[in-house]
Short mmCIF file of C-alpha atoms in Angstrom, two decimals:
data_model
loop_
_atom_site.label_atom_id
_atom_site.label_comp_id
_atom_site.label_asym_id
_atom_site.label_seq_id
_atom_site.Cartn_x
_atom_site.Cartn_y
_atom_site.Cartn_z
CA MET A 1 56.17 -52.46 -20.38
CA GLY A 2 52.42 -52.82 -20.36
CA THR A 3 52.55 -54.49 -23.76
CA ASP A 4 48.80 -54.96 -23.82
CA LEU A 5 48.27 -51.29 -23.00
CA TYR A 6 50.65 -50.31 -25.77
CA ARG A 7 49.01 -52.63 -28.32
CA ASP A 8 45.53 -51.58 -27.26
CA GLY A 9 46.50 -47.91 -27.39
CA MET A 10 47.97 -48.24 -30.87
CA ALA A 11 44.90 -50.17 -32.03
CA ARG A 12 42.65 -47.39 -30.71
CA LEU A 13 44.73 -44.80 -32.60
CA GLU A 14 44.47 -46.83 -35.80
CA ALA A 15 40.72 -47.06 -35.28
CA GLY A 16 40.54 -43.27 -35.00
CA ASP A 17 39.87 -43.11 -31.25
CA VAL A 18 42.63 -40.68 -30.36
CA GLY A 19 41.32 -39.95 -26.85
CA GLU A 20 41.22 -43.57 -25.73
CA GLY A 21 44.46 -44.38 -27.55
CA ARG A 22 46.17 -41.51 -25.79
CA ARG A 23 44.82 -42.58 -22.40
CA LEU A 24 46.07 -46.15 -22.86
CA LEU A 25 49.48 -45.01 -24.12
CA GLU A 26 49.86 -42.57 -21.23
CA GLU A 27 49.14 -45.44 -18.86
CA ALA A 28 51.64 -47.67 -20.67
CA LEU A 29 54.29 -44.96 -20.30
CA ARG A 30 53.45 -44.45 -16.61
CA ASN A 31 53.91 -48.19 -16.08
CA SER A 32 57.23 -48.18 -17.96
CA PRO A 33 58.61 -44.64 -17.87
CA GLY A 34 61.67 -45.28 -20.02
CA ASP A 35 60.06 -47.43 -22.69
CA ALA A 36 60.82 -46.05 -26.15
CA LYS A 37 57.84 -47.78 -27.81
CA ALA A 38 55.41 -46.29 -25.31
CA MET A 39 57.01 -42.87 -25.81
CA TYR A 40 56.68 -43.24 -29.56
CA GLY A 41 53.05 -44.35 -29.36
CA LEU A 42 52.16 -41.46 -27.09
CA ALA A 43 54.00 -39.07 -29.41
CA LEU A 44 51.76 -40.26 -32.26
CA ALA A 45 48.66 -39.74 -30.13
CA LEU A 46 49.77 -36.27 -29.09
CA ASP A 47 50.51 -35.33 -32.68
CA LEU A 48 47.04 -36.50 -33.71
CA ALA A 49 45.60 -34.42 -30.86
CA GLY A 50 47.42 -31.34 -32.17
CA GLU A 51 50.03 -31.23 -29.39
CA ARG A 52 53.01 -31.08 -31.73
CA VAL A 53 55.54 -29.58 -29.30
CA ARG A 54 55.01 -32.29 -26.69
CA ALA A 55 54.89 -34.94 -29.43
CA LEU A 56 58.26 -33.76 -30.74
CA GLU A 57 59.73 -33.85 -27.22
CA LEU A 58 58.63 -37.47 -26.84
CA LEU A 59 59.99 -38.37 -30.28
CA GLU A 60 63.34 -36.91 -29.22
CA LEU A 61 63.28 -38.99 -26.02
CA ALA A 62 62.21 -42.17 -27.81
CA ASN A 63 64.94 -41.70 -30.39
CA ALA A 64 67.56 -41.07 -27.68
CA ARG A 65 66.53 -44.31 -25.95
CA ALA A 66 66.44 -46.40 -29.14
CA PRO A 67 68.40 -44.60 -31.88
CA ALA A 68 68.29 -47.53 -34.33
CA GLU A 69 64.49 -47.91 -34.20
CA PRO A 70 63.15 -46.74 -37.56
CA GLU A 71 59.68 -45.47 -36.63
CA PRO A 72 60.58 -42.80 -34.05
CA ALA A 73 63.71 -41.86 -36.03
CA CYS A 74 61.76 -41.40 -39.26
CA ASP A 75 59.02 -39.36 -37.63
CA LEU A 76 61.60 -37.22 -35.82
CA ALA A 77 63.60 -36.80 -39.03
CA MET A 78 60.49 -35.67 -40.92
CA SER A 79 59.75 -33.10 -38.21
CA LEU A 80 63.32 -31.86 -38.46
CA LEU A 81 63.14 -31.71 -42.26
CA GLU A 82 59.94 -29.67 -42.02
CA ARG A 83 61.85 -27.17 -39.87
CA GLY A 84 64.82 -27.07 -42.26
CA GLU A 85 67.12 -28.99 -39.92
CA ASP A 86 68.45 -31.30 -42.63
CA ALA A 87 71.82 -31.99 -40.98
CA ARG A 88 70.14 -33.02 -37.73
CA ALA A 89 67.74 -35.27 -39.67
CA GLU A 90 70.76 -36.93 -41.27
CA GLN A 91 72.25 -37.54 -37.80
CA VAL A 92 69.00 -39.08 -36.56
CA LEU A 93 68.74 -41.44 -39.53
CA THR A 94 72.36 -42.60 -39.60
CA PRO A 95 72.04 -45.24 -36.82
CA VAL A 96 68.83 -46.60 -38.36
CA LEU A 97 70.46 -47.10 -41.75
CA ALA A 98 73.56 -48.59 -40.14
CA ALA A 99 71.32 -51.23 -38.55
CA GLN A 100 68.86 -51.63 -41.46
CA PRO A 101 70.47 -50.29 -44.65
CA ASP A 102 67.58 -51.27 -46.94
CA LYS A 103 64.73 -49.74 -44.90
CA ALA A 104 62.82 -47.84 -47.60
CA ARG A 105 61.26 -45.05 -45.54
CA SER A 106 64.55 -44.35 -43.76
CA ASN A 107 66.37 -44.18 -47.10
CA LEU A 108 63.76 -41.81 -48.53
CA TYR A 109 64.06 -39.45 -45.58
CA MET A 110 67.87 -39.65 -45.71
CA ALA A 111 67.71 -38.73 -49.40
CA LEU A 112 65.57 -35.72 -48.48
CA ALA A 113 68.04 -34.74 -45.76
CA LEU A 114 70.95 -34.91 -48.22
CA ALA A 115 69.20 -33.45 -51.26
CA LYS A 116 70.48 -29.88 -50.85
CA THR A 117 74.03 -30.62 -49.71
CA ASP A 118 74.95 -33.92 -51.38
CA PRO A 119 72.61 -34.79 -54.26
CA ALA A 120 74.82 -37.62 -55.52
CA ARG A 121 74.72 -39.37 -52.15
CA ALA A 122 71.01 -38.65 -51.90
CA ARG A 123 70.51 -40.54 -55.17
CA THR A 124 72.15 -43.65 -53.70
CA HIS A 125 69.47 -43.65 -51.02
CA VAL A 126 66.74 -43.02 -53.60
CA ALA A 127 67.93 -46.05 -55.57
CA LYS A 128 67.18 -48.27 -52.57
CA VAL A 129 63.68 -46.83 -52.25
CA LEU A 130 62.99 -47.45 -55.93
CA LYS A 131 63.27 -51.19 -55.16
CA ALA A 132 60.70 -50.99 -52.32
CA SER A 133 57.41 -52.83 -52.43
CA ASP A 134 55.44 -49.78 -51.23
CA PRO A 135 54.14 -47.98 -54.35
CA ASP A 136 53.69 -44.67 -52.50
CA LEU A 137 57.30 -44.63 -51.33
CA ARG A 138 58.44 -45.54 -54.85
CA ARG A 139 56.40 -42.66 -56.33
CA GLN A 140 57.95 -40.22 -53.86
CA ALA A 141 61.42 -41.57 -54.64
CA GLU A 142 60.82 -41.24 -58.39
CA ALA A 143 59.77 -37.61 -57.98
CA LEU A 144 62.79 -36.86 -55.81
CA ASP A 145 65.09 -38.66 -58.24
CA ARG A 146 63.88 -36.46 -61.10
CA VAL A 147 64.78 -33.35 -59.11
CA LEU A 148 68.11 -34.76 -57.95
CA ALA A 149 69.04 -35.82 -61.51
CA GLU A 150 69.16 -32.14 -62.47
CA HIS A 151 71.80 -31.52 -59.80
CA ALA A 152 73.70 -34.82 -59.75
CA PRO A 153 73.35 -36.72 -63.00
CA ALA A 154 74.06 -40.44 -62.81
#
């Protein structure tokens, strides 16, 4: 892959230059058509540019190429959760958590995916997030845990 193009494109996105980031990530993907990282980066750029349908298509492709990679899986899972496709979000996150069982963001999204159908299991994922170093993820997990506690007391 054009690693430099990918890194430069991601840096441009982080700096707020969506147009240039997108251009660089498109070039990176042209140079390496099957590269999951390039697909993921371009999906982020497209989402920032308001092209959600194409972004979701690329997230699906990136996840299919690298199902255990947390970033595309988490972003895809969140898109699925927003559309009410909780069971599909669970499927997307399962390989990530099999490879990295303590990944906080993946556990939070899995808890969200399971919240309606299996609150007790959702709470086991929340417990992992409550140990995370990221205060924002911990706050979200605490809020979810309060809701889940009403449906699946410890």
